[in-house]
PDB file of C-alpha atoms in Angstrom:
ATOM      1  CA  MET W 708     101.818  82.468 105.500  1.00 95.00           C
ATOM      2  CA  ARG W 709     105.531  82.926 106.454  1.00 96.00           C
ATOM      3  CA  PHE W 710     107.726  86.020 106.574  1.00 97.00           C
ATOM      4  CA  SER W 711     111.202  86.955 107.267  1.00 97.00           C
ATOM      5  CA  ARG W 712     113.096  90.283 107.775  1.00 97.00           C
ATOM      6  CA  THR W 713     116.317  91.325 106.733  1.00 97.00           C
ATOM      7  CA  ASP W 714     117.798  94.497 107.736  1.00 97.00           C
ATOM      8  CA  SER W 715     120.766  96.115 106.169  1.00 95.00           C
ATOM      9  CA  GLY W 716     121.629  99.767 106.900  1.00 94.00           C
ATOM     10  CA  ASP W 717     118.553 101.899 106.280  1.00 93.00           C
ATOM     11  CA  GLU W 718     116.688  99.350 104.213  1.00 96.00           C
ATOM     12  CA  THR W 719     114.722  96.221 105.501  1.00 98.00           C
ATOM     13  CA  VAL W 720     113.694  93.338 103.103  1.00 98.00           C
ATOM     14  CA  LEU W 721     110.556  91.870 104.282  1.00 98.00           C
ATOM     15  CA  LYS W 722     109.819  88.395 102.328  1.00 98.00           C
ATOM     16  CA  VAL W 723     106.168  87.325 102.467  1.00 98.00           C
ATOM     17  CA  ASP W 724     105.516  83.838 101.356  1.00 97.00           C
ATOM     18  CA  GLY W 725     102.355  81.641 100.917  1.00 97.00           C
ATOM     19  CA  THR W 726      98.906  83.451 101.184  1.00 97.00           C
ATOM     20  CA  LEU W 727      98.451  86.886 102.562  1.00 98.00           C
ATOM     21  CA  ASP W 728      94.570  87.054 103.234  1.00 97.00           C
ATOM     22  CA  ALA W 729      92.125  87.555 105.512  1.00 96.00           C
ATOM     23  CA  VAL W 730      93.014  84.807 107.666  1.00 96.00           C
ATOM     24  CA  THR W 731      96.893  85.516 107.664  1.00 97.00           C
ATOM     25  CA  ALA W 732      97.100  89.274 107.266  1.00 97.00           C
ATOM     26  CA  PRO W 733      96.598  89.925 111.329  1.00 96.00           C
ATOM     27  CA  GLU W 734      99.574  87.492 111.758  1.00 96.00           C
ATOM     28  CA  LEU W 735     101.669  90.014 109.749  1.00 97.00           C
ATOM     29  CA  ARG W 736     100.430  92.996 111.284  1.00 96.00           C
ATOM     30  CA  PRO W 737     103.020  92.969 114.312  1.00 97.00           C
ATOM     31  CA  ALA W 738     105.822  92.726 111.940  1.00 97.00           C
ATOM     32  CA  LEU W 739     104.536  95.665 109.880  1.00 97.00           C
ATOM     33  CA  ASP W 740     103.546  97.792 113.174  1.00 97.00           C
ATOM     34  CA  ALA W 741     107.358  97.060 114.136  1.00 97.00           C
ATOM     35  CA  LEU W 742     108.631  98.383 111.044  1.00 97.00           C
ATOM     36  CA  VAL W 743     106.617 101.472 111.214  1.00 96.00           C
ATOM     37  CA  ALA W 744     107.685 102.101 115.295  1.00 96.00           C
ATOM     38  CA  GLU W 745     111.479 101.613 114.103  1.00 95.00           C
ATOM     39  CA  ARG W 746     111.007 104.212 111.266  1.00 95.00           C
ATOM     40  CA  ARG W 747     112.937 102.166 108.886  1.00 95.00           C
ATOM     41  CA  ARG W 748     113.675 104.460 105.872  1.00 95.00           C
ATOM     42  CA  LEU W 749     113.318 102.015 103.133  1.00 96.00           C
ATOM     43  CA  VAL W 750     111.109  98.951 103.150  1.00 97.00           C
ATOM     44  CA  THR W 751     111.248  96.587 100.064  1.00 97.00           C
ATOM     45  CA  VAL W 752     108.428  93.703 100.494  1.00 97.00           C
ATOM     46  CA  ASP W 753     109.301  90.817  98.611  1.00 97.00           C
ATOM     47  CA  LEU W 754     106.437  88.955  97.374  1.00 97.00           C
ATOM     48  CA  SER W 755     108.164  86.740  95.030  1.00 97.00           C
ATOM     49  CA  ALA W 756     107.198  83.604  96.684  1.00 97.00           C
ATOM     50  CA  LEU W 757     103.602  84.802  97.436  1.00 98.00           C
ATOM     51  CA  ARG W 758     100.809  82.841  95.952  1.00 96.00           C
ATOM     52  CA  LEU W 759      97.844  84.408  96.777  1.00 97.00           C
ATOM     53  CA  ILE W 760      96.702  87.799  98.205  1.00 98.00           C
ATOM     54  CA  ASP W 761      93.031  89.351  98.875  1.00 97.00           C
ATOM     55  CA  SER W 762      91.842  92.739  99.508  1.00 95.00           C
ATOM     56  CA  SER W 763      92.923  92.181 103.257  1.00 96.00           C
ATOM     57  CA  GLY W 764      96.448  91.425 102.261  1.00 97.00           C
ATOM     58  CA  VAL W 765      96.430  94.526  99.943  1.00 96.00           C
ATOM     59  CA  GLY W 766      95.093  96.492 102.765  1.00 96.00           C
ATOM     60  CA  ALA W 767      97.572  95.604 105.079  1.00 97.00           C
ATOM     61  CA  ILE W 768     100.506  96.650 102.662  1.00 97.00           C
ATOM     62  CA  VAL W 769      98.805  99.986 101.819  1.00 96.00           C
ATOM     63  CA  SER W 770      98.658 100.495 105.429  1.00 96.00           C
ATOM     64  CA  LEU W 771     102.224  99.885 105.834  1.00 97.00           C
ATOM     65  CA  PHE W 772     102.965 102.249 102.903  1.00 96.00           C
ATOM     66  CA  LYS W 773     101.006 104.914 104.255  1.00 95.00           C
ATOM     67  CA  ARG W 774     102.711 104.831 107.794  1.00 96.00           C
ATOM     68  CA  VAL W 775     106.081 104.553 106.744  1.00 96.00           C
ATOM     69  CA  ARG W 776     105.663 107.543 104.180  1.00 95.00           C
ATOM     70  CA  ALA W 777     104.305 109.492 107.037  1.00 95.00           C
ATOM     71  CA  GLU W 778     107.679 109.045 108.797  1.00 92.00           C
ATOM     72  CA  GLY W 779     109.422 110.195 105.845  1.00 93.00           C
ATOM     73  CA  GLY W 780     110.468 106.791 104.711  1.00 95.00           C
ATOM     74  CA  ASP W 781     109.294 104.531 101.617  1.00 95.00           C
ATOM     75  CA  VAL W 782     107.993 101.325 100.954  1.00 96.00           C
ATOM     76  CA  ARG W 783     108.497  99.269  97.376  1.00 95.00           C
ATOM     77  CA  ILE W 784     107.479  95.869  96.520  1.00 96.00           C
ATOM     78  CA  SER W 785     109.448  93.506  94.369  1.00 95.00           C
ATOM     79  CA  GLY W 786     108.729  90.134  92.888  1.00 95.00           C
ATOM     80  CA  LEU W 787     105.177  90.330  92.127  1.00 95.00           C
ATOM     81  CA  ARG W 788     103.805  87.598  89.669  1.00 93.00           C
ATOM     82  CA  ASP W 789     100.571  85.587  88.932  1.00 94.00           C
ATOM     83  CA  GLN W 790      97.518  86.354  91.078  1.00 95.00           C
ATOM     84  CA  PRO W 791      99.027  88.982  93.310  1.00 96.00           C
ATOM     85  CA  LEU W 792     100.201  90.685  90.142  1.00 95.00           C
ATOM     86  CA  ALA W 793      96.633  90.518  88.544  1.00 95.00           C
ATOM     87  CA  ILE W 794      95.292  92.150  92.023  1.00 96.00           C
ATOM     88  CA  PHE W 795      97.839  95.093  92.010  1.00 95.00           C
ATOM     89  CA  GLN W 796      97.456  95.436  88.520  1.00 93.00           C
ATOM     90  CA  LEU W 797      93.812  95.710  88.992  1.00 93.00           C
ATOM     91  CA  LEU W 798      93.934  98.299  91.489  1.00 92.00           C
ATOM     92  CA  ARG W 799      96.627 100.189  89.838  1.00 90.00           C
ATOM     93  CA  LEU W 800      98.804  99.925  92.593  1.00 91.00           C
ATOM     94  CA  ASP W 801     101.822  98.381  90.603  1.00 89.00           C
ATOM     95  CA  ARG W 802     102.363 102.025  89.677  1.00 86.00           C
ATOM     96  CA  VAL W 803     102.477 103.171  93.315  1.00 86.00           C
ATOM     97  CA  PHE W 804     104.818 100.288  94.568  1.00 86.00           C
ATOM     98  CA  MET W 805     106.661  99.647  91.529  1.00 80.00           C
ATOM     99  CA  PRO W 806     107.273 103.105  89.897  1.00 73.00           C
ATOM    100  CA  GLY W 807     108.961 102.943  86.573  1.00 67.00           C
ATOM    101  CA  SER W 808     108.430  99.302  86.142  1.00 65.00           C
TER     102      SER W 808
ATOM    103  CA  MET I1346      77.858  70.473  89.075  1.00 93.00           C
ATOM    104  CA  ILE I1347      79.934  70.841  92.024  1.00 95.00           C
ATOM    105  CA  ARG I1348      78.390  71.532  95.426  1.00 97.00           C
ATOM    106  CA  LEU I1349      80.262  72.426  98.660  1.00 97.00           C
ATOM    107  CA  ALA I1350      78.900  73.649 101.955  1.00 97.00           C
ATOM    108  CA  VAL I1351      81.431  74.797 104.615  1.00 97.00           C
ATOM    109  CA  PRO I1352      80.813  76.810 107.979  1.00 97.00           C
ATOM    110  CA  GLY I1353      80.711  80.566 107.200  1.00 96.00           C
ATOM    111  CA  ARG I1354      84.105  81.096 109.201  1.00 96.00           C
ATOM    112  CA  LEU I1355      87.380  82.407 107.540  1.00 95.00           C
ATOM    113  CA  GLU I1356      89.364  79.241 108.697  1.00 95.00           C
ATOM    114  CA  TYR I1357      87.537  77.496 105.661  1.00 97.00           C
ATOM    115  CA  ARG I1358      88.822  79.901 103.165  1.00 97.00           C
ATOM    116  CA  ASP I1359      91.429  77.587 102.006  1.00 95.00           C
ATOM    117  CA  VAL I1360      89.190  74.610 101.457  1.00 97.00           C
ATOM    118  CA  VAL I1361      86.956  76.511  99.190  1.00 97.00           C
ATOM    119  CA  LEU I1362      89.309  78.625  97.218  1.00 97.00           C
ATOM    120  CA  ARG I1363      91.164  74.841  96.605  1.00 96.00           C
ATOM    121  CA  VAL I1364      87.741  73.826  95.381  1.00 97.00           C
ATOM    122  CA  ALA I1365      87.341  76.729  92.996  1.00 97.00           C
ATOM    123  CA  SER I1366      91.132  76.466  91.744  1.00 95.00           C
ATOM    124  CA  SER I1367      90.607  73.069  90.947  1.00 94.00           C
ATOM    125  CA  ALA I1368      87.295  73.736  89.154  1.00 95.00           C
ATOM    126  CA  CYS I1369      88.981  76.213  87.010  1.00 94.00           C
ATOM    127  CA  LYS I1370      91.232  73.294  85.854  1.00 91.00           C
ATOM    128  CA  LEU I1371      88.006  71.638  84.057  1.00 91.00           C
ATOM    129  CA  THR I1372      87.566  74.856  81.881  1.00 90.00           C
ATOM    130  CA  ARG I1373      90.910  74.203  79.804  1.00 84.00           C
ATOM    131  CA  PRO I1374      92.610  71.152  78.206  1.00 81.00           C
ATOM    132  CA  GLU I1375      94.830  69.282  80.667  1.00 78.00           C
ATOM    133  CA  SER I1376      97.788  70.319  78.999  1.00 75.00           C
ATOM    134  CA  GLU I1377      97.236  73.959  79.793  1.00 78.00           C
ATOM    135  CA  ARG I1378      98.670  75.656  82.780  1.00 78.00           C
ATOM    136  CA  ALA I1379      96.753  78.106  85.205  1.00 72.00           C
ATOM    137  CA  ASP I1380      96.478  81.543  83.840  1.00 83.00           C
ATOM    138  CA  ASP I1381      94.737  85.044  84.272  1.00 89.00           C
ATOM    139  CA  PHE I1382      91.495  83.231  83.978  1.00 93.00           C
ATOM    140  CA  ASP I1383      92.075  81.218  87.193  1.00 94.00           C
ATOM    141  CA  ASN I1384      93.763  83.902  88.969  1.00 94.00           C
ATOM    142  CA  GLU I1385      90.714  86.147  88.484  1.00 96.00           C
ATOM    143  CA  VAL I1386      87.901  83.431  89.379  1.00 97.00           C
ATOM    144  CA  VAL I1387      89.884  82.648  92.285  1.00 97.00           C
ATOM    145  CA  SER I1388      90.355  86.186  93.124  1.00 97.00           C
ATOM    146  CA  ALA I1389      86.724  87.065  92.874  1.00 97.00           C
ATOM    147  CA  PHE I1390      85.503  84.117  94.863  1.00 98.00           C
ATOM    148  CA  GLY I1391      87.686  84.684  97.656  1.00 98.00           C
ATOM    149  CA  GLU I1392      86.353  88.131  98.083  1.00 97.00           C
ATOM    150  CA  ALA I1393      82.827  86.573  98.128  1.00 97.00           C
ATOM    151  CA  PHE I1394      83.723  84.144 100.950  1.00 98.00           C
ATOM    152  CA  ASN I1395      85.345  87.029 102.920  1.00 97.00           C
ATOM    153  CA  ASN I1396      82.227  89.051 102.446  1.00 95.00           C
ATOM    154  CA  VAL I1397      80.035  86.402 103.928  1.00 97.00           C
ATOM    155  CA  CYS I1398      82.253  85.379 106.687  1.00 96.00           C
ATOM    156  CA  ILE I1399      83.134  88.829 107.853  1.00 94.00           C
ATOM    157  CA  HIS I1400      80.107  90.942 107.090  1.00 93.00           C
ATOM    158  CA  GLY I1401      77.334  88.603 106.314  1.00 94.00           C
ATOM    159  CA  TYR I1402      77.658  86.666 109.710  1.00 95.00           C
ATOM    160  CA  ARG I1403      78.924  89.706 111.606  1.00 91.00           C
ATOM    161  CA  GLY I1404      77.231  89.836 115.053  1.00 88.00           C
ATOM    162  CA  ARG I1405      75.500  86.490 114.602  1.00 87.00           C
ATOM    163  CA  PRO I1406      76.515  82.589 114.991  1.00 88.00           C
ATOM    164  CA  PRO I1407      77.789  81.926 111.589  1.00 88.00           C
ATOM    165  CA  GLY I1408      75.748  79.860 109.063  1.00 94.00           C
ATOM    166  CA  ASP I1409      76.877  78.135 106.003  1.00 96.00           C
ATOM    167  CA  PHE I1410      78.870  79.287 102.985  1.00 97.00           C
ATOM    168  CA  ALA I1411      77.293  77.026 100.237  1.00 98.00           C
ATOM    169  CA  VAL I1412      78.485  77.270  96.631  1.00 98.00           C
ATOM    170  CA  GLU I1413      77.316  75.399  93.631  1.00 98.00           C
ATOM    171  CA  ILE I1414      79.826  75.494  90.718  1.00 97.00           C
ATOM    172  CA  ASP I1415      78.852  74.726  86.915  1.00 97.00           C
ATOM    173  CA  VAL I1416      81.823  74.141  84.882  1.00 95.00           C
ATOM    174  CA  GLU I1417      81.633  74.281  80.875  1.00 92.00           C
ATOM    175  CA  PRO I1418      84.631  73.746  78.574  1.00 87.00           C
ATOM    176  CA  ASP I1419      85.040  77.412  78.535  1.00 89.00           C
ATOM    177  CA  ALA I1420      83.343  78.840  81.465  1.00 94.00           C
ATOM    178  CA  ILE I1421      82.671  78.727  85.004  1.00 96.00           C
ATOM    179  CA  THR I1422      79.586  79.832  87.058  1.00 98.00           C
ATOM    180  CA  LEU I1423      79.867  79.912  91.159  1.00 98.00           C
ATOM    181  CA  ARG I1424      76.422  80.292  93.056  1.00 98.00           C
ATOM    182  CA  VAL I1425      77.146  81.298  96.640  1.00 98.00           C
ATOM    183  CA  MET I1426      74.526  81.252  98.996  1.00 98.00           C
ATOM    184  CA  ASP I1427      74.524  82.520 102.542  1.00 97.00           C
ATOM    185  CA  THR I1428      71.847  83.208 105.385  1.00 96.00           C
ATOM    186  CA  GLY I1429      73.684  86.093 106.780  1.00 95.00           C
ATOM    187  CA  HIS I1430      73.149  90.037 106.436  1.00 94.00           C
ATOM    188  CA  SER I1431      72.439  90.933 102.642  1.00 92.00           C
ATOM    189  CA  PHE I1432      73.892  93.815 101.118  1.00 87.00           C
ATOM    190  CA  ASP I1433      73.118  95.995  98.300  1.00 84.00           C
ATOM    191  CA  PRO I1434      75.893  95.883  95.622  1.00 81.00           C
ATOM    192  CA  THR I1435      74.774  99.201  94.121  1.00 77.00           C
ATOM    193  CA  LEU I1436      75.496 101.047  97.251  1.00 73.00           C
ATOM    194  CA  ALA I1437      78.821  99.632  97.502  1.00 70.00           C
ATOM    195  CA  PRO I1438      81.267 102.738  97.830  1.00 67.00           C
ATOM    196  CA  GLY I1439      83.137 103.490  94.662  1.00 70.00           C
ATOM    197  CA  LEU I1440      86.717 102.897  94.182  1.00 74.00           C
ATOM    198  CA  ALA I1441      89.182 105.337  93.189  1.00 74.00           C
ATOM    199  CA  VAL I1442      91.496 103.100  91.208  1.00 68.00           C
ATOM    200  CA  GLY I1443      95.218 103.900  92.038  1.00 66.00           C
ATOM    201  CA  ALA I1444      93.991 105.694  95.447  1.00 78.00           C
ATOM    202  CA  LEU I1445      95.381 103.895  98.631  1.00 86.00           C
ATOM    203  CA  HIS I1446      92.546 102.050 100.069  1.00 84.00           C
ATOM    204  CA  GLU I1447      92.817  99.826 102.754  1.00 84.00           C
ATOM    205  CA  SER I1448      89.433  98.223 102.760  1.00 82.00           C
ATOM    206  CA  GLY I1449      86.361  98.302 100.652  1.00 82.00           C
ATOM    207  CA  MET I1450      88.164  96.674  97.663  1.00 90.00           C
ATOM    208  CA  GLY I1451      86.054  93.345  97.716  1.00 92.00           C
ATOM    209  CA  ILE I1452      83.038  94.134  95.435  1.00 92.00           C
ATOM    210  CA  TYR I1453      85.222  96.159  93.039  1.00 91.00           C
ATOM    211  CA  ILE I1454      87.597  92.796  92.636  1.00 94.00           C
ATOM    212  CA  MET I1455      84.498  90.638  92.264  1.00 95.00           C
ATOM    213  CA  ARG I1456      82.856  92.911  89.603  1.00 93.00           C
ATOM    214  CA  SER I1457      86.141  93.657  87.858  1.00 93.00           C
ATOM    215  CA  PHE I1458      87.073  89.985  87.246  1.00 96.00           C
ATOM    216  CA  MET I1459      83.562  88.613  86.862  1.00 96.00           C
ATOM    217  CA  GLU I1460      80.329  88.845  85.838  1.00 96.00           C
ATOM    218  CA  MET I1461      78.280  89.419  89.107  1.00 95.00           C
ATOM    219  CA  THR I1462      74.563  89.311  90.046  1.00 95.00           C
ATOM    220  CA  TYR I1463      73.194  89.417  93.551  1.00 95.00           C
ATOM    221  CA  ARG I1464      69.745  88.752  95.214  1.00 96.00           C
ATOM    222  CA  PRO I1465      69.249  89.417  98.688  1.00 95.00           C
ATOM    223  CA  GLY I1466      66.802  87.048 100.364  1.00 95.00           C
ATOM    224  CA  ARG I1467      66.696  83.617 102.313  1.00 93.00           C
ATOM    225  CA  PRO I1468      69.333  82.536 101.307  1.00 96.00           C
ATOM    226  CA  ASN I1469      71.238  85.436  99.605  1.00 96.00           C
ATOM    227  CA  VAL I1470      72.548  84.374  96.339  1.00 97.00           C
ATOM    228  CA  LEU I1471      75.436  85.915  94.884  1.00 97.00           C
ATOM    229  CA  VAL I1472      76.170  84.452  91.170  1.00 98.00           C
ATOM    230  CA  LEU I1473      79.663  84.887  89.700  1.00 98.00           C
ATOM    231  CA  THR I1474      80.277  83.898  85.895  1.00 97.00           C
ATOM    232  CA  LYS I1475      83.298  83.984  83.769  1.00 97.00           C
ATOM    233  CA  ARG I1476      83.584  82.892  80.166  1.00 94.00           C
ATOM    234  CA  ARG I1477      87.175  81.891  78.785  1.00 87.00           C
ATOM    235  CA  VAL I1478      87.973  83.518  75.497  1.00 79.00           C
ATOM    236  CA  GLU I1479      90.782  82.315  73.666  1.00 66.00           C
ATOM    237  CA  GLY I1480      94.080  84.243  74.100  1.00 53.00           C
ATOM    238  CA  SER I1481      92.592  86.677  76.429  1.00 46.00           C
ATOM    239  CA  SER I1482      91.057  86.806  79.899  1.00 47.00           C
ATOM    240  CA  GLY I1483      87.457  87.863  80.169  1.00 44.00           C
ATOM    241  CA  ARG I1484      88.208  91.250  81.790  1.00 48.00           C
ATOM    242  CA  ASP I1485      90.317  92.166  78.780  1.00 43.00           C
ATOM    243  CA  VAL I1486      87.441  91.373  76.244  1.00 39.00           C
ATOM    244  CA  GLU I1487      84.906  93.203  78.603  1.00 43.00           C
ATOM    245  CA  ALA I1488      87.329  96.290  78.232  1.00 41.00           C
ATOM    246  CA  LYS I1489      87.681  95.975  74.431  1.00 38.00           C
ATOM    247  CA  THR I1490      83.742  95.820  74.068  1.00 36.00           C
ATOM    248  CA  ARG I1491      82.959  99.036  75.924  1.00 34.00           C
TER     249      ARG I1491
END
């Protein structure tokens, strides 16, 4: 798993590549905690290069969503496809993170 | 039959998922690409692996995670065996779909994507099965027949 963060005004794009699972989700946690601590207003999680996600990875993103929303911000997801899309659709989270799609 | 046994530790997750993914290829013609069938099998099997490593061997030295994979032209069966703590799948917490869960989604994902049976014992045996149906994933077919 690799990730990169790009800030532009109030928006942050967090791009996560590879696999986000029980092994790698803990590696992403500090970056997610930083977004919450900095009270970023809009966080877009770009998953266009994410190959695989499991329930631990979903849990990390849901945790980010809850905490950013609690601070008055919002979290969106872009680029979902293949296996990660299947998981988000199964859990009906695509409607939460990609409203109107 | 494909047989694999690895230590029940998360660092072996990629190894076992690669084997399952490769086995899925044997259920379809070589010319066809990975599809929903593969995604759902790998997702369910990955949750089974997590379950054993995170919950099964919690508080004890990890034993093995063993799997036997039967591949047919249109189906796959994964028989997972471990010697960790067993669980009662009927007591698994329900999942309000669309709710914002941070955990407890593993069994729901397994059950949704594959047929699942579980027998606690020494070893615990979890069997995950999925049949390929032309033009549709197994999940779609199950939904239509309910």
